[in-house]
Structures are given as structure tokens and as C-alpha cells.
Amino acid sequence: DGTRQKARVSFSIMGNQTLKTYNDFTLVKIDRDNDIALLKLVDQGIKYSFLPIKRGGDYLKPLDEFIMAGFPFGGETYQSISFTTGRIASINMIGNRKAVFSDMFGKPGNSGSPIFNKENKCVIGLFWGGISQPNTNEMIHCFTPYDVIWDFLKK
């Protein structure tokens, strides 16, 4: 929306040490329909490594297991990353948005957390929340699949 914010970056250094920083960034591209943005962090002399993203093949099948790595409630309260497991329930369209439904349980703050295929440890999606029926407490947690993210990055 044009407001100035900083991107929170968290990464491990030499094993168990974790460094959390807030970086200035430039917005490179945004996909509002899928709630994805590509940010360019201001160089602070830190060399970042990247998570492998799965391209091609069929890694989104019902009952496949995955792991989400993230910071529930935004990571301000807890020092270490949390891991959650789940299984793919189905792949659906919500309006124009492709969504992978799952049986996992995410929390506010987990949005944007990477979802890894449990077998090959490649990123297969990004957590974004869930959908619910009106007037119920029932929720289906969802993530954006890798092919949507990959198509966004290629553009």
C-alpha cells in the first residue's frame, strides 16, 4: 500500500546461532491475487542462501506429507523456528486462486512460511492461511503451490 516497512529476515549461522534482522527492501513485483511479493533486500554484506524449490513432476498429491517451517504469531514471541507437519488433502480453486488444502494447523504469523515436501525437502508452496464456513469455527488451512510461485518468479 506504499507504506514503508522492513522485511524480517531470519537465518542460521554456523549451526545453532540464529540472526534476525530487519532489512529495508525494494518491492520488485507483486501478485495481489495470490498474495505473493518479490522483494529485493538492501545489501548489508550478508550472503544469503536459498531454499530449493521443486519444479516439474507431480509433488502435490493427496495424502503426501509435508513440513512447514515458520514463526507462529510472527516470531516476535519465540526465539526458535517451529516445525509443523501435515498432509495434502486436495488441490482446489478459490475464485482465481489455486490453493492446496491440508490437514495441518497454522497460526497467524505463519503466512509466507515455506512448505517442504517431507521426502525430498524441496519447497512445494507457501502457507497463506485458511478458509472457513460462515458462522463456524471450522477452518481448512491452505498454501499456495509451487507452480503458482514459479510462474510468478519467471515473469
JSON list of N, CA and C in Angstrom, two decimals, residues 51-52 66-71 81-84 104 110-117 122-127 143 149:
[
{"chain": "A", "resi": 51, "resn": "LEU", "atom": "N", "xyz": [16.42, -21.57, -0.48]},
{"chain": "A", "resi": 51, "resn": "LEU", "atom": "CA", "xyz": [15.80, -22.87, -0.33]},
{"chain": "A", "resi": 51, "resn": "LEU", "atom": "C", "xyz": [15.51, -23.44, -1.71]},
{"chain": "A", "resi": 52, "resn": "PRO", "atom": "N", "xyz": [15.71, -24.75, -1.90]},
{"chain": "A", "resi": 52, "resn": "PRO", "atom": "CA", "xyz": [15.41, -25.35, -3.20]},
{"chain": "A", "resi": 52, "resn": "PRO", "atom": "C", "xyz": [13.90, -25.39, -3.43]},
{"chain": "A", "resi": 66, "resn": "PHE", "atom": "N", "xyz": [4.06, -33.21, 4.29]},
{"chain": "A", "resi": 66, "resn": "PHE", "atom": "CA", "xyz": [4.91, -32.03, 4.15]},
{"chain": "A", "resi": 66, "resn": "PHE", "atom": "C", "xyz": [5.26, -31.49, 5.52]},
{"chain": "A", "resi": 67, "resn": "ILE", "atom": "N", "xyz": [6.21, -30.55, 5.52]},
{"chain": "A", "resi": 67, "resn": "ILE", "atom": "CA", "xyz": [6.66, -29.87, 6.73]},
{"chain": "A", "resi": 67, "resn": "ILE", "atom": "C", "xyz": [6.58, -28.37, 6.47]},
{"chain": "A", "resi": 68, "resn": "MET", "atom": "N", "xyz": [6.05, -27.61, 7.42]},
{"chain": "A", "resi": 68, "resn": "MET", "atom": "CA", "xyz": [6.07, -26.16, 7.35]},
{"chain": "A", "resi": 68, "resn": "MET", "atom": "C", "xyz": [7.06, -25.66, 8.40]},
{"chain": "A", "resi": 69, "resn": "ALA", "atom": "N", "xyz": [7.93, -24.74, 8.00]},
{"chain": "A", "resi": 69, "resn": "ALA", "atom": "CA", "xyz": [8.88, -24.13, 8.92]},
{"chain": "A", "resi": 69, "resn": "ALA", "atom": "C", "xyz": [8.55, -22.65, 9.03]},
{"chain": "A", "resi": 70, "resn": "GLY", "atom": "N", "xyz": [8.21, -22.19, 10.22]},
{"chain": "A", "resi": 70, "resn": "GLY", "atom": "CA", "xyz": [7.83, -20.79, 10.35]},
{"chain": "A", "resi": 70, "resn": "GLY", "atom": "C", "xyz": [7.79, -20.31, 11.78]},
{"chain": "A", "resi": 71, "resn": "PHE", "atom": "N", "xyz": [7.33, -19.08, 11.92]},
{"chain": "A", "resi": 71, "resn": "PHE", "atom": "CA", "xyz": [7.25, -18.44, 13.22]},
{"chain": "A", "resi": 71, "resn": "PHE", "atom": "C", "xyz": [5.80, -18.10, 13.52]},
{"chain": "A", "resi": 81, "resn": "ILE", "atom": "N", "xyz": [12.53, -21.32, 15.43]},
{"chain": "A", "resi": 81, "resn": "ILE", "atom": "CA", "xyz": [11.57, -21.63, 14.39]},
{"chain": "A", "resi": 81, "resn": "ILE", "atom": "C", "xyz": [10.75, -22.85, 14.80]},
{"chain": "A", "resi": 82, "resn": "SER", "atom": "N", "xyz": [9.49, -22.88, 14.40]},
{"chain": "A", "resi": 82, "resn": "SER", "atom": "CA", "xyz": [8.61, -24.01, 14.70]},
{"chain": "A", "resi": 82, "resn": "SER", "atom": "C", "xyz": [8.38, -24.83, 13.44]},
{"chain": "A", "resi": 83, "resn": "PHE", "atom": "N", "xyz": [8.28, -26.13, 13.61]},
{"chain": "A", "resi": 83, "resn": "PHE", "atom": "CA", "xyz": [8.03, -27.04, 12.50]},
{"chain": "A", "resi": 83, "resn": "PHE", "atom": "C", "xyz": [6.68, -27.72, 12.72]},
{"chain": "A", "resi": 84, "resn": "THR", "atom": "N", "xyz": [5.88, -27.77, 11.66]},
{"chain": "A", "resi": 84, "resn": "THR", "atom": "CA", "xyz": [4.57, -28.38, 11.70]},
{"chain": "A", "resi": 84, "resn": "THR", "atom": "C", "xyz": [4.47, -29.35, 10.54]},
{"chain": "A", "resi": 104, "resn": "MET", "atom": "N", "xyz": [-3.01, -29.61, 8.16]},
{"chain": "A", "resi": 104, "resn": "MET", "atom": "CA", "xyz": [-2.13, -29.01, 9.17]},
{"chain": "A", "resi": 104, "resn": "MET", "atom": "C", "xyz": [-2.81, -27.84, 9.86]},
{"chain": "A", "resi": 110, "resn": "ASN", "atom": "N", "xyz": [2.27, -17.24, 10.55]},
{"chain": "A", "resi": 110, "resn": "ASN", "atom": "CA", "xyz": [2.88, -18.26, 9.71]},
{"chain": "A", "resi": 110, "resn": "ASN", "atom": "C", "xyz": [2.78, -17.93, 8.22]},
{"chain": "A", "resi": 111, "resn": "SER", "atom": "N", "xyz": [2.00, -16.93, 7.87]},
{"chain": "A", "resi": 111, "resn": "SER", "atom": "CA", "xyz": [1.83, -16.59, 6.46]},
{"chain": "A", "resi": 111, "resn": "SER", "atom": "C", "xyz": [3.18, -16.35, 5.80]},
{"chain": "A", "resi": 112, "resn": "GLY", "atom": "N", "xyz": [3.36, -16.96, 4.63]},
{"chain": "A", "resi": 112, "resn": "GLY", "atom": "CA", "xyz": [4.62, -16.84, 3.91]},
{"chain": "A", "resi": 112, "resn": "GLY", "atom": "C", "xyz": [5.63, -17.91, 4.28]},
{"chain": "A", "resi": 113, "resn": "SER", "atom": "N", "xyz": [5.31, -18.75, 5.25]},
{"chain": "A", "resi": 113, "resn": "SER", "atom": "CA", "xyz": [6.24, -19.82, 5.65]},
{"chain": "A", "resi": 113, "resn": "SER", "atom": "C", "xyz": [6.37, -20.84, 4.53]},
{"chain": "A", "resi": 114, "resn": "PRO", "atom": "N", "xyz": [7.59, -21.34, 4.30]},
{"chain": "A", "resi": 114, "resn": "PRO", "atom": "CA", "xyz": [7.77, -22.35, 3.26]},
{"chain": "A", "resi": 114, "resn": "PRO", "atom": "C", "xyz": [7.18, -23.70, 3.67]},
{"chain": "A", "resi": 115, "resn": "ILE", "atom": "N", "xyz": [6.62, -24.38, 2.68]},
{"chain": "A", "resi": 115, "resn": "ILE", "atom": "CA", "xyz": [6.10, -25.74, 2.85]},
{"chain": "A", "resi": 115, "resn": "ILE", "atom": "C", "xyz": [7.04, -26.66, 2.07]},
{"chain": "A", "resi": 116, "resn": "PHE", "atom": "N", "xyz": [7.63, -27.66, 2.76]},
{"chain": "A", "resi": 116, "resn": "PHE", "atom": "CA", "xyz": [8.58, -28.58, 2.15]},
{"chain": "A", "resi": 116, "resn": "PHE", "atom": "C", "xyz": [7.95, -29.95, 1.96]},
{"chain": "A", "resi": 117, "resn": "ASN", "atom": "N", "xyz": [8.23, -30.57, 0.83]},
{"chain": "A", "resi": 117, "resn": "ASN", "atom": "CA", "xyz": [7.89, -31.97, 0.64]},
{"chain": "A", "resi": 117, "resn": "ASN", "atom": "C", "xyz": [8.72, -32.77, 1.66]},
{"chain": "A", "resi": 122, "resn": "CYS", "atom": "N", "xyz": [12.27, -30.24, -0.79]},
{"chain": "A", "resi": 122, "resn": "CYS", "atom": "CA", "xyz": [12.14, -29.08, -1.68]},
{"chain": "A", "resi": 122, "resn": "CYS", "atom": "C", "xyz": [10.90, -28.30, -1.32]},
{"chain": "A", "resi": 123, "resn": "VAL", "atom": "N", "xyz": [10.93, -26.98, -1.54]},
{"chain": "A", "resi": 123, "resn": "VAL", "atom": "CA", "xyz": [9.77, -26.13, -1.29]},
{"chain": "A", "resi": 123, "resn": "VAL", "atom": "C", "xyz": [8.69, -26.45, -2.31]},
{"chain": "A", "resi": 124, "resn": "ILE", "atom": "N", "xyz": [7.49, -26.74, -1.82]},
{"chain": "A", "resi": 124, "resn": "ILE", "atom": "CA", "xyz": [6.37, -27.04, -2.71]},
{"chain": "A", "resi": 124, "resn": "ILE", "atom": "C", "xyz": [5.26, -25.99, -2.57]},
{"chain": "A", "resi": 125, "resn": "GLY", "atom": "N", "xyz": [5.46, -25.00, -1.69]},
{"chain": "A", "resi": 125, "resn": "GLY", "atom": "CA", "xyz": [4.44, -23.97, -1.54]},
{"chain": "A", "resi": 125, "resn": "GLY", "atom": "C", "xyz": [4.76, -23.00, -0.43]},
{"chain": "A", "resi": 126, "resn": "LEU", "atom": "N", "xyz": [3.85, -22.01, -0.28]},
{"chain": "A", "resi": 126, "resn": "LEU", "atom": "CA", "xyz": [3.94, -21.01, 0.79]},
{"chain": "A", "resi": 126, "resn": "LEU", "atom": "C", "xyz": [2.61, -20.96, 1.52]},
{"chain": "A", "resi": 127, "resn": "PHE", "atom": "N", "xyz": [2.65, -21.05, 2.83]},
{"chain": "A", "resi": 127, "resn": "PHE", "atom": "CA", "xyz": [1.44, -21.00, 3.66]},
{"chain": "A", "resi": 127, "resn": "PHE", "atom": "C", "xyz": [0.80, -19.63, 3.57]},
{"chain": "A", "resi": 143, "resn": "PHE", "atom": "N", "xyz": [-2.23, -23.61, 1.38]},
{"chain": "A", "resi": 143, "resn": "PHE", "atom": "CA", "xyz": [-1.00, -22.97, 0.92]},
{"chain": "A", "resi": 143, "resn": "PHE", "atom": "C", "xyz": [-1.02, -22.82, -0.59]},
{"chain": "A", "resi": 149, "resn": "ILE", "atom": "N", "xyz": [3.90, -20.04, -7.63]},
{"chain": "A", "resi": 149, "resn": "ILE", "atom": "CA", "xyz": [5.05, -19.24, -7.22]},
{"chain": "A", "resi": 149, "resn": "ILE", "atom": "C", "xyz": [6.08, -19.20, -8.35]}
]
